[in-house]
Tab-separated table of N, CA and C in Angstrom:
chain	number	residue	atom	x	y	z
A	1	UNK	N	-17.541	8.900	-12.558
A	1	UNK	CA	-17.970	10.200	-12.093
A	1	UNK	C	-19.268	10.031	-11.311
A	2	UNK	N	-19.372	10.775	-10.236
A	2	UNK	CA	-20.561	10.798	-9.395
A	2	UNK	C	-21.360	12.042	-9.758
A	3	UNK	N	-22.660	11.899	-9.933
A	3	UNK	CA	-23.535	13.046	-10.170
A	3	UNK	C	-24.639	13.020	-9.128
A	4	UNK	N	-24.772	14.115	-8.415
A	4	UNK	CA	-25.770	14.228	-7.363
A	4	UNK	C	-26.546	15.519	-7.604
A	5	UNK	N	-27.877	15.427	-7.495
A	5	UNK	CA	-28.740	16.583	-7.740
A	5	UNK	C	-29.680	16.795	-6.559
A	6	UNK	N	-30.005	18.056	-6.320
A	6	UNK	CA	-30.930	18.405	-5.252
A	6	UNK	C	-31.653	19.681	-5.680
A	7	UNK	N	-32.952	19.774	-5.364
A	7	UNK	CA	-33.733	20.965	-5.719
A	7	UNK	C	-34.617	21.383	-4.560
A	8	UNK	N	-34.921	22.677	-4.553
A	8	UNK	CA	-35.860	23.211	-3.571
A	8	UNK	C	-36.467	24.480	-4.149
A	9	UNK	N	-37.677	24.793	-3.727
A	9	UNK	CA	-38.290	26.059	-4.090
A	9	UNK	C	-38.266	26.928	-2.844
A	10	UNK	N	-37.634	28.088	-2.969
A	10	UNK	CA	-37.466	28.987	-1.832
A	10	UNK	C	-38.374	30.204	-2.001
A	11	UNK	N	-39.101	30.578	-0.957
A	11	UNK	CA	-40.058	31.685	-1.052
A	11	UNK	C	-39.420	33.059	-0.805
A	12	UNK	N	-38.394	33.374	-1.578
A	12	UNK	CA	-37.665	34.628	-1.417
A	12	UNK	C	-37.447	35.259	-2.779
A	13	UNK	N	-37.168	36.562	-2.822
A	13	UNK	CA	-36.889	37.219	-4.105
A	13	UNK	C	-35.622	36.665	-4.755
A	14	UNK	N	-35.655	36.585	-6.058
A	14	UNK	CA	-34.520	36.069	-6.827
A	14	UNK	C	-33.237	36.826	-6.512
A	15	UNK	N	-33.315	38.143	-6.424
A	15	UNK	CA	-32.125	38.955	-6.118
A	15	UNK	C	-31.484	38.539	-4.804
A	16	UNK	N	-32.310	38.331	-3.781
A	16	UNK	CA	-31.773	37.963	-2.467
A	16	UNK	C	-31.079	36.602	-2.514
A	17	UNK	N	-31.707	35.646	-3.174
A	17	UNK	CA	-31.109	34.314	-3.283
A	17	UNK	C	-29.791	34.397	-4.024
A	18	UNK	N	-29.776	35.088	-5.150
A	18	UNK	CA	-28.553	35.220	-5.953
A	18	UNK	C	-27.439	35.881	-5.145
A	19	UNK	N	-27.770	36.949	-4.429
A	19	UNK	CA	-26.747	37.673	-3.668
A	19	UNK	C	-26.142	36.830	-2.557
A	20	UNK	N	-26.962	36.066	-1.853
A	20	UNK	CA	-26.433	35.203	-0.795
A	20	UNK	C	-25.629	34.054	-1.406
A	21	UNK	N	-26.172	33.443	-2.440
A	21	UNK	CA	-25.521	32.302	-3.082
A	21	UNK	C	-24.139	32.645	-3.621
A	22	UNK	N	-23.988	33.809	-4.220
A	22	UNK	CA	-22.725	34.177	-4.871
A	22	UNK	C	-21.798	34.998	-3.986
A	23	UNK	N	-22.169	35.175	-2.735
A	23	UNK	CA	-21.317	35.906	-1.800
A	23	UNK	C	-20.165	35.004	-1.382
A	24	UNK	N	-18.955	35.434	-1.626
A	24	UNK	CA	-17.789	34.606	-1.321
A	24	UNK	C	-17.586	34.379	0.172
A	25	UNK	N	-18.296	35.113	0.995
A	25	UNK	CA	-18.204	34.891	2.442
A	25	UNK	C	-19.165	33.779	2.814
A	26	UNK	N	-19.007	32.612	2.211
A	26	UNK	CA	-19.965	31.519	2.377
A	26	UNK	C	-20.050	31.004	3.804
A	27	UNK	N	-19.118	31.410	4.635
A	27	UNK	CA	-19.222	30.989	6.029
A	27	UNK	C	-20.453	31.604	6.693
A	28	UNK	N	-21.086	32.576	6.027
A	28	UNK	CA	-22.291	33.186	6.567
A	28	UNK	C	-23.516	32.294	6.395
A	29	UNK	N	-23.499	31.380	5.406
A	29	UNK	CA	-24.672	30.533	5.181
A	29	UNK	C	-24.355	29.068	4.999
A	30	UNK	N	-23.103	28.705	4.897
A	30	UNK	CA	-22.738	27.293	4.764
A	30	UNK	C	-22.314	26.778	6.129
A	31	UNK	N	-23.141	25.952	6.753
A	31	UNK	CA	-22.866	25.491	8.106
A	31	UNK	C	-21.650	24.583	8.194
A	32	UNK	N	-21.210	24.020	7.062
A	32	UNK	CA	-20.041	23.144	7.077
A	32	UNK	C	-18.738	23.908	6.893
A	33	UNK	N	-18.818	25.213	6.700
A	33	UNK	CA	-17.631	26.025	6.437
A	33	UNK	C	-17.243	26.799	7.692
A	34	UNK	N	-15.984	26.634	8.098
A	34	UNK	CA	-15.475	27.348	9.269
A	34	UNK	C	-14.934	28.722	8.885
A	35	UNK	N	-14.295	28.787	7.710
A	35	UNK	CA	-13.776	30.078	7.235
A	35	UNK	C	-13.571	30.024	5.729
A	36	UNK	N	-13.488	31.214	5.144
A	36	UNK	CA	-13.314	31.349	3.704
A	36	UNK	C	-12.151	32.288	3.437
A	37	UNK	N	-11.318	31.901	2.499
A	37	UNK	CA	-10.191	32.730	2.088
A	37	UNK	C	-10.444	33.152	0.644
A	38	UNK	N	-10.584	34.439	0.424
A	38	UNK	CA	-10.834	34.970	-0.911
A	38	UNK	C	-9.497	35.045	-1.654
A	39	UNK	N	-9.316	34.214	-2.665
A	39	UNK	CA	-8.045	34.158	-3.391
A	39	UNK	C	-7.963	35.213	-4.484
A	40	UNK	N	-8.956	35.254	-5.321
A	40	UNK	CA	-9.017	36.206	-6.427
A	40	UNK	C	-10.445	36.743	-6.444
A	41	UNK	N	-10.654	37.971	-5.958
A	41	UNK	CA	-12.017	38.501	-5.813
A	41	UNK	C	-12.890	38.277	-7.056
A	42	UNK	N	-14.054	37.682	-6.810
A	42	UNK	CA	-14.997	37.418	-7.882
A	42	UNK	C	-14.675	36.211	-8.749
A	43	UNK	N	-13.542	35.555	-8.491
A	43	UNK	CA	-13.119	34.443	-9.341
A	43	UNK	C	-12.843	33.147	-8.591
A	44	UNK	N	-12.177	33.231	-7.446
A	44	UNK	CA	-11.842	31.996	-6.736
A	44	UNK	C	-11.722	32.230	-5.228
A	45	UNK	N	-12.016	31.169	-4.489
A	45	UNK	CA	-11.929	31.233	-3.043
A	45	UNK	C	-11.640	29.841	-2.502
A	46	UNK	N	-11.209	29.791	-1.270
A	46	UNK	CA	-10.864	28.558	-0.590
A	46	UNK	C	-11.731	28.473	0.659
A	47	UNK	N	-12.434	27.341	0.832
A	47	UNK	CA	-13.221	27.148	2.048
A	47	UNK	C	-12.520	26.115	2.908
A	48	UNK	N	-12.701	26.256	4.207
A	48	UNK	CA	-12.156	25.302	5.168
A	48	UNK	C	-13.303	24.795	6.030
A	49	UNK	N	-13.446	23.474	6.114
A	49	UNK	CA	-14.461	22.901	6.986
A	49	UNK	C	-13.977	23.003	8.428
A	50	UNK	N	-14.857	22.716	9.354
A	50	UNK	CA	-14.490	22.752	10.764
A	50	UNK	C	-13.420	21.716	11.092
A	51	UNK	N	-13.344	20.647	10.276
A	51	UNK	CA	-12.315	19.628	10.489
A	51	UNK	C	-11.015	19.959	9.751
A	52	UNK	N	-10.991	21.093	9.030
A	52	UNK	CA	-9.758	21.538	8.380
A	52	UNK	C	-9.626	21.210	6.905
A	53	UNK	N	-10.589	20.526	6.301
A	53	UNK	CA	-10.502	20.191	4.878
A	53	UNK	C	-10.652	21.454	4.038
A	54	UNK	N	-9.665	21.717	3.194
A	54	UNK	CA	-9.682	22.885	2.315
A	54	UNK	C	-10.210	22.480	0.941
A	55	UNK	N	-11.134	23.286	0.408
A	55	UNK	CA	-11.649	23.070	-0.933
A	55	UNK	C	-11.512	24.369	-1.706
A	56	UNK	N	-10.898	24.274	-2.872
A	56	UNK	CA	-10.734	25.438	-3.740
A	56	UNK	C	-11.894	25.477	-4.727
A	57	UNK	N	-12.518	26.648	-4.863
A	57	UNK	CA	-13.597	26.874	-5.809
A	57	UNK	C	-13.188	27.968	-6.782
A	58	UNK	N	-13.407	27.735	-8.066
A	58	UNK	CA	-13.143	28.728	-9.098
A	58	UNK	C	-14.412	28.899	-9.923
A	59	UNK	N	-14.850	30.135	-10.089
A	59	UNK	CA	-16.031	30.415	-10.892
A	59	UNK	C	-15.675	30.192	-12.359
A	60	UNK	N	-16.416	29.312	-13.027
A	60	UNK	CA	-16.153	29.043	-14.444
A	60	UNK	C	-17.223	29.618	-15.353
A	61	UNK	N	-18.411	29.862	-14.779
A	61	UNK	CA	-19.490	30.455	-15.564
A	61	UNK	C	-20.441	31.160	-14.612
A	62	UNK	N	-20.874	32.344	-15.025
A	62	UNK	CA	-21.776	33.119	-14.175
A	62	UNK	C	-22.706	33.937	-15.068
A	63	UNK	N	-23.972	33.573	-15.046
A	63	UNK	CA	-25.002	34.349	-15.734
A	63	UNK	C	-25.907	34.847	-14.620
A	64	UNK	N	-25.797	36.135	-14.266
A	64	UNK	CA	-26.498	36.667	-13.101
A	64	UNK	C	-27.964	36.254	-13.018
A	65	UNK	N	-28.319	35.854	-11.802
A	65	UNK	CA	-29.666	35.453	-11.417
A	65	UNK	C	-30.181	34.213	-12.145
A	66	UNK	N	-29.274	33.460	-12.756
A	66	UNK	CA	-29.711	32.246	-13.430
A	66	UNK	C	-28.746	31.075	-13.250
A	67	UNK	N	-27.458	31.271	-13.529
A	67	UNK	CA	-26.508	30.156	-13.548
A	67	UNK	C	-25.199	30.541	-12.869
A	68	UNK	N	-24.731	29.656	-11.986
A	68	UNK	CA	-23.477	29.872	-11.264
A	68	UNK	C	-22.750	28.535	-11.229
A	69	UNK	N	-21.630	28.452	-11.941
A	69	UNK	CA	-20.886	27.197	-12.056
A	69	UNK	C	-19.507	27.374	-11.440
A	70	UNK	N	-19.143	26.427	-10.582
A	70	UNK	CA	-17.863	26.462	-9.882
A	70	UNK	C	-17.103	25.165	-10.109
A	71	UNK	N	-15.816	25.286	-10.356
A	71	UNK	CA	-14.943	24.110	-10.351
A	71	UNK	C	-14.496	23.950	-8.901
A	72	UNK	N	-14.539	22.713	-8.403
A	72	UNK	CA	-14.153	22.476	-7.014
A	72	UNK	C	-13.063	21.412	-6.966
A	73	UNK	N	-12.196	21.548	-5.976
A	73	UNK	CA	-11.105	20.588	-5.838
A	73	UNK	C	-10.620	20.567	-4.396
A	74	UNK	N	-10.492	19.341	-3.861
A	74	UNK	CA	-9.875	19.165	-2.551
A	74	UNK	C	-9.091	17.851	-2.570
A	75	UNK	N	-8.564	17.442	-1.428
A	75	UNK	CA	-7.720	16.244	-1.425
A	75	UNK	C	-8.511	14.961	-1.677
A	76	UNK	N	-9.838	15.010	-1.529
A	76	UNK	CA	-10.658	13.811	-1.702
A	76	UNK	C	-11.281	13.682	-3.094
A	77	UNK	N	-11.566	14.829	-3.751
A	77	UNK	CA	-12.250	14.770	-5.041
A	77	UNK	C	-12.083	16.076	-5.808
A	78	UNK	N	-12.482	16.041	-7.066
A	78	UNK	CA	-12.527	17.252	-7.885
A	78	UNK	C	-13.731	17.149	-8.815
A	79	UNK	N	-14.220	18.300	-9.249
A	79	UNK	CA	-15.391	18.265	-10.115
A	79	UNK	C	-16.009	19.629	-10.304
A	80	UNK	N	-17.327	19.628	-10.468
A	80	UNK	CA	-18.045	20.858	-10.787
A	80	UNK	C	-19.334	20.934	-9.978
A	81	UNK	N	-19.644	22.144	-9.560
A	81	UNK	CA	-20.862	22.436	-8.826
A	81	UNK	C	-21.648	23.450	-9.661
A	82	UNK	N	-22.900	23.124	-9.996
A	82	UNK	CA	-23.717	23.998	-10.836
A	82	UNK	C	-24.996	24.374	-10.096
A	83	UNK	N	-25.195	25.674	-9.927
A	83	UNK	CA	-26.403	26.215	-9.317
A	83	UNK	C	-27.233	26.842	-10.423
A	84	UNK	N	-28.515	26.495	-10.489
A	84	UNK	CA	-29.418	27.072	-11.469
A	84	UNK	C	-30.640	27.613	-10.736
A	85	UNK	N	-31.017	28.844	-11.058
A	85	UNK	CA	-32.173	29.473	-10.452
A	85	UNK	C	-33.231	29.731	-11.517
A	86	UNK	N	-34.505	29.542	-11.164
A	86	UNK	CA	-35.595	29.849	-12.083
A	86	UNK	C	-36.829	30.239	-11.281
A	87	UNK	N	-37.618	31.138	-11.842
A	87	UNK	CA	-38.844	31.589	-11.177
A	87	UNK	C	-39.851	30.450	-11.104
A	88	UNK	N	-40.557	30.392	-10.012
A	88	UNK	CA	-41.628	29.422	-9.806
A	88	UNK	C	-42.791	30.167	-9.159
A	89	UNK	N	-43.968	29.581	-9.185
A	89	UNK	CA	-45.140	30.245	-8.597
A	89	UNK	C	-44.933	30.555	-7.120
A	90	UNK	N	-44.321	29.648	-6.411
A	90	UNK	CA	-44.155	29.799	-4.967
A	90	UNK	C	-42.827	30.442	-4.579
A	91	UNK	N	-42.090	30.985	-5.539
A	91	UNK	CA	-40.803	31.603	-5.229
A	91	UNK	C	-39.792	31.340	-6.321
A	92	UNK	N	-38.629	30.853	-5.924
A	92	UNK	CA	-37.534	30.584	-6.860
A	92	UNK	C	-37.105	29.130	-6.709
A	93	UNK	N	-37.045	28.433	-7.815
A	93	UNK	CA	-36.567	27.053	-7.818
A	93	UNK	C	-35.044	27.097	-7.871
A	94	UNK	N	-34.429	26.485	-6.893
A	94	UNK	CA	-32.971	26.421	-6.807
A	94	UNK	C	-32.570	24.971	-7.054
A	95	UNK	N	-31.755	24.759	-8.066
A	95	UNK	CA	-31.272	23.413	-8.373
A	95	UNK	C	-29.753	23.389	-8.218
A	96	UNK	N	-29.277	22.396	-7.520
A	96	UNK	CA	-27.846	22.199	-7.316
A	96	UNK	C	-27.461	20.851	-7.902
A	97	UNK	N	-26.488	20.859	-8.789
A	97	UNK	CA	-25.981	19.627	-9.410
A	97	UNK	C	-24.471	19.603	-9.174
A	98	UNK	N	-24.000	18.477	-8.659
A	98	UNK	CA	-22.562	18.308	-8.465
A	98	UNK	C	-22.106	17.081	-9.218
A	99	UNK	N	-21.032	17.265	-9.955
A	99	UNK	CA	-20.379	16.168	-10.652
A	99	UNK	C	-18.981	16.095	-10.074
A	100	UNK	N	-18.639	14.942	-9.541
A	100	UNK	CA	-17.353	14.818	-8.863
A	100	UNK	C	-16.671	13.509	-9.227
A	101	UNK	N	-15.378	13.580	-9.231
A	101	UNK	CA	-14.549	12.400	-9.446
A	101	UNK	C	-13.699	12.231	-8.190
A	102	UNK	N	-13.931	11.155	-7.442
A	102	UNK	CA	-13.114	10.918	-6.247
A	102	UNK	C	-11.654	10.679	-6.657
A	103	UNK	N	-10.740	11.179	-5.857
A	103	UNK	CA	-9.322	10.969	-6.140
A	103	UNK	C	-8.913	9.526	-5.880
A	104	UNK	N	-9.723	8.794	-5.105
A	104	UNK	CA	-9.488	7.385	-4.830
A	104	UNK	C	-10.775	6.640	-5.187
A	105	UNK	N	-10.789	5.868	-6.263
A	105	UNK	CA	-12.012	5.205	-6.735
A	105	UNK	C	-12.742	4.392	-5.673
A	106	UNK	N	-12.035	3.847	-4.719
A	106	UNK	CA	-12.667	3.029	-3.688
A	106	UNK	C	-13.581	3.855	-2.781
A	107	UNK	N	-13.454	5.174	-2.828
A	107	UNK	CA	-14.262	6.028	-1.955
A	107	UNK	C	-15.486	6.604	-2.664
A	108	UNK	N	-15.817	6.119	-3.847
A	108	UNK	CA	-16.923	6.679	-4.640
A	108	UNK	C	-18.258	6.657	-3.892
A	109	UNK	N	-18.594	5.544	-3.254
A	109	UNK	CA	-19.874	5.447	-2.542
A	109	UNK	C	-19.930	6.436	-1.378
A	110	UNK	N	-18.841	6.544	-0.643
A	110	UNK	CA	-18.793	7.484	0.480
A	110	UNK	C	-18.860	8.925	-0.022
A	111	UNK	N	-18.211	9.198	-1.139
A	111	UNK	CA	-18.231	10.546	-1.722
A	111	UNK	C	-19.646	10.920	-2.160
A	112	UNK	N	-20.360	9.991	-2.776
A	112	UNK	CA	-21.738	10.255	-3.207
A	112	UNK	C	-22.628	10.558	-2.003
A	113	UNK	N	-22.494	9.800	-0.943
A	113	UNK	CA	-23.273	10.024	0.272
A	113	UNK	C	-22.929	11.379	0.881
A	114	UNK	N	-21.644	11.704	0.932
A	114	UNK	CA	-21.188	12.992	1.453
A	114	UNK	C	-21.804	14.143	0.662
A	115	UNK	N	-21.743	14.061	-0.672
A	115	UNK	CA	-22.283	15.129	-1.516
A	115	UNK	C	-23.795	15.274	-1.333
A	116	UNK	N	-24.498	14.169	-1.276
A	116	UNK	CA	-25.953	14.218	-1.106
A	116	UNK	C	-26.317	14.894	0.219
A	117	UNK	N	-25.648	14.524	1.291
A	117	UNK	CA	-25.915	15.139	2.597
A	117	UNK	C	-25.541	16.617	2.596
A	118	UNK	N	-24.406	16.945	1.994
A	118	UNK	CA	-23.967	18.338	1.949
A	118	UNK	C	-24.950	19.188	1.159
A	119	UNK	N	-25.461	18.665	0.038
A	119	UNK	CA	-26.427	19.416	-0.757
A	119	UNK	C	-27.691	19.706	0.040
A	120	UNK	N	-28.233	18.705	0.692
A	120	UNK	CA	-29.452	18.900	1.476
A	120	UNK	C	-29.224	19.915	2.592
A	121	UNK	N	-28.078	19.810	3.245
A	121	UNK	CA	-27.741	20.754	4.308
A	121	UNK	C	-27.557	22.154	3.731
A	122	UNK	N	-26.895	22.259	2.582
A	122	UNK	CA	-26.672	23.554	1.925
A	122	UNK	C	-27.988	24.263	1.630
A	123	UNK	N	-28.925	23.549	1.026
A	123	UNK	CA	-30.209	24.164	0.683
A	123	UNK	C	-30.998	24.537	1.938
A	124	UNK	N	-30.935	23.705	2.954
A	124	UNK	CA	-31.617	24.011	4.210
A	124	UNK	C	-31.024	25.268	4.856
A	125	UNK	N	-29.713	25.354	4.927
A	125	UNK	CA	-29.058	26.495	5.575
A	125	UNK	C	-29.201	27.756	4.720
A	126	UNK	N	-29.209	27.610	3.401
A	126	UNK	CA	-29.457	28.754	2.524
A	126	UNK	C	-30.845	29.327	2.819
A	127	UNK	N	-31.829	28.467	2.942
A	127	UNK	CA	-33.190	28.896	3.270
A	127	UNK	C	-33.199	29.624	4.613
A	128	UNK	N	-32.534	29.049	5.589
A	128	UNK	CA	-32.489	29.651	6.928
A	128	UNK	C	-31.797	31.019	6.902
A	129	UNK	N	-30.705	31.150	6.150
A	129	UNK	CA	-29.986	32.423	6.049
A	129	UNK	C	-30.862	33.488	5.385
A	130	UNK	N	-31.586	33.094	4.347
A	130	UNK	CA	-32.480	34.032	3.673
A	130	UNK	C	-33.636	34.434	4.581
A	131	UNK	N	-34.154	33.497	5.344
A	131	UNK	CA	-35.232	33.782	6.278
A	131	UNK	C	-34.743	34.761	7.343
A	132	UNK	N	-33.534	34.545	7.823
A	132	UNK	CA	-32.937	35.430	8.828
A	132	UNK	C	-32.751	36.831	8.248
A	133	UNK	N	-32.264	36.890	7.019
A	133	UNK	CA	-32.051	38.171	6.346
A	133	UNK	C	-33.381	38.904	6.213
A	134	UNK	N	-34.417	38.183	5.825
A	134	UNK	CA	-35.742	38.771	5.637
A	134	UNK	C	-36.313	39.278	6.962
A	135	UNK	N	-36.202	38.474	8.007
A	135	UNK	CA	-36.777	38.852	9.292
A	135	UNK	C	-36.039	40.027	9.935
A	136	UNK	N	-34.766	40.196	9.577
A	136	UNK	CA	-33.995	41.321	10.111
A	136	UNK	C	-34.034	42.548	9.215
A	137	UNK	N	-34.681	42.398	8.037
A	137	UNK	CA	-34.781	43.514	7.112
A	137	UNK	C	-33.431	44.002	6.610
A	138	UNK	N	-32.479	43.080	6.544
A	138	UNK	CA	-31.124	43.431	6.143
A	138	UNK	C	-31.036	43.682	4.649
A	139	UNK	N	-30.224	44.612	4.272
A	139	UNK	CA	-29.944	44.898	2.870
A	139	UNK	C	-28.781	44.033	2.420
A	140	UNK	N	-28.690	43.837	1.122
A	140	UNK	CA	-27.583	43.067	0.551
A	140	UNK	C	-26.264	43.761	0.858
A	141	UNK	N	-25.226	42.977	1.131
A	141	UNK	CA	-23.907	43.529	1.436
A	141	UNK	C	-23.040	43.666	0.207
A	142	UNK	N	-23.604	43.416	-0.971
A	142	UNK	CA	-22.802	43.449	-2.179
A	142	UNK	C	-22.849	44.772	-2.862
């Protein structure tokens, strides 16, 4: 099993971060996602990358404004994605932990590199989406 972790402190209100993070329309803030198909509202969705890779996500645990756990599965790997939020002096600490099992053991190193890059990009784009939301004075769509 591969375990990859990434953290950042974001200078935004907890509510805003939670609302963007748990919005199933992840194509709004995930730069690697071309489109999202909502399978079961509030429970599962399918994302498609620009190259066509489909990943199914199912919410397995949700404690509002604190913990969001998703089971993920695609043709390359399966595992779990855990988002944890906590208050910090400079904003909200966002921690992302992914545990994945590659479907082909020989691809473990490439999978770990992929996950690490995706996590860093995810947190960067999440920050950018929140900054955009703040600068436009937009209200939550939920």
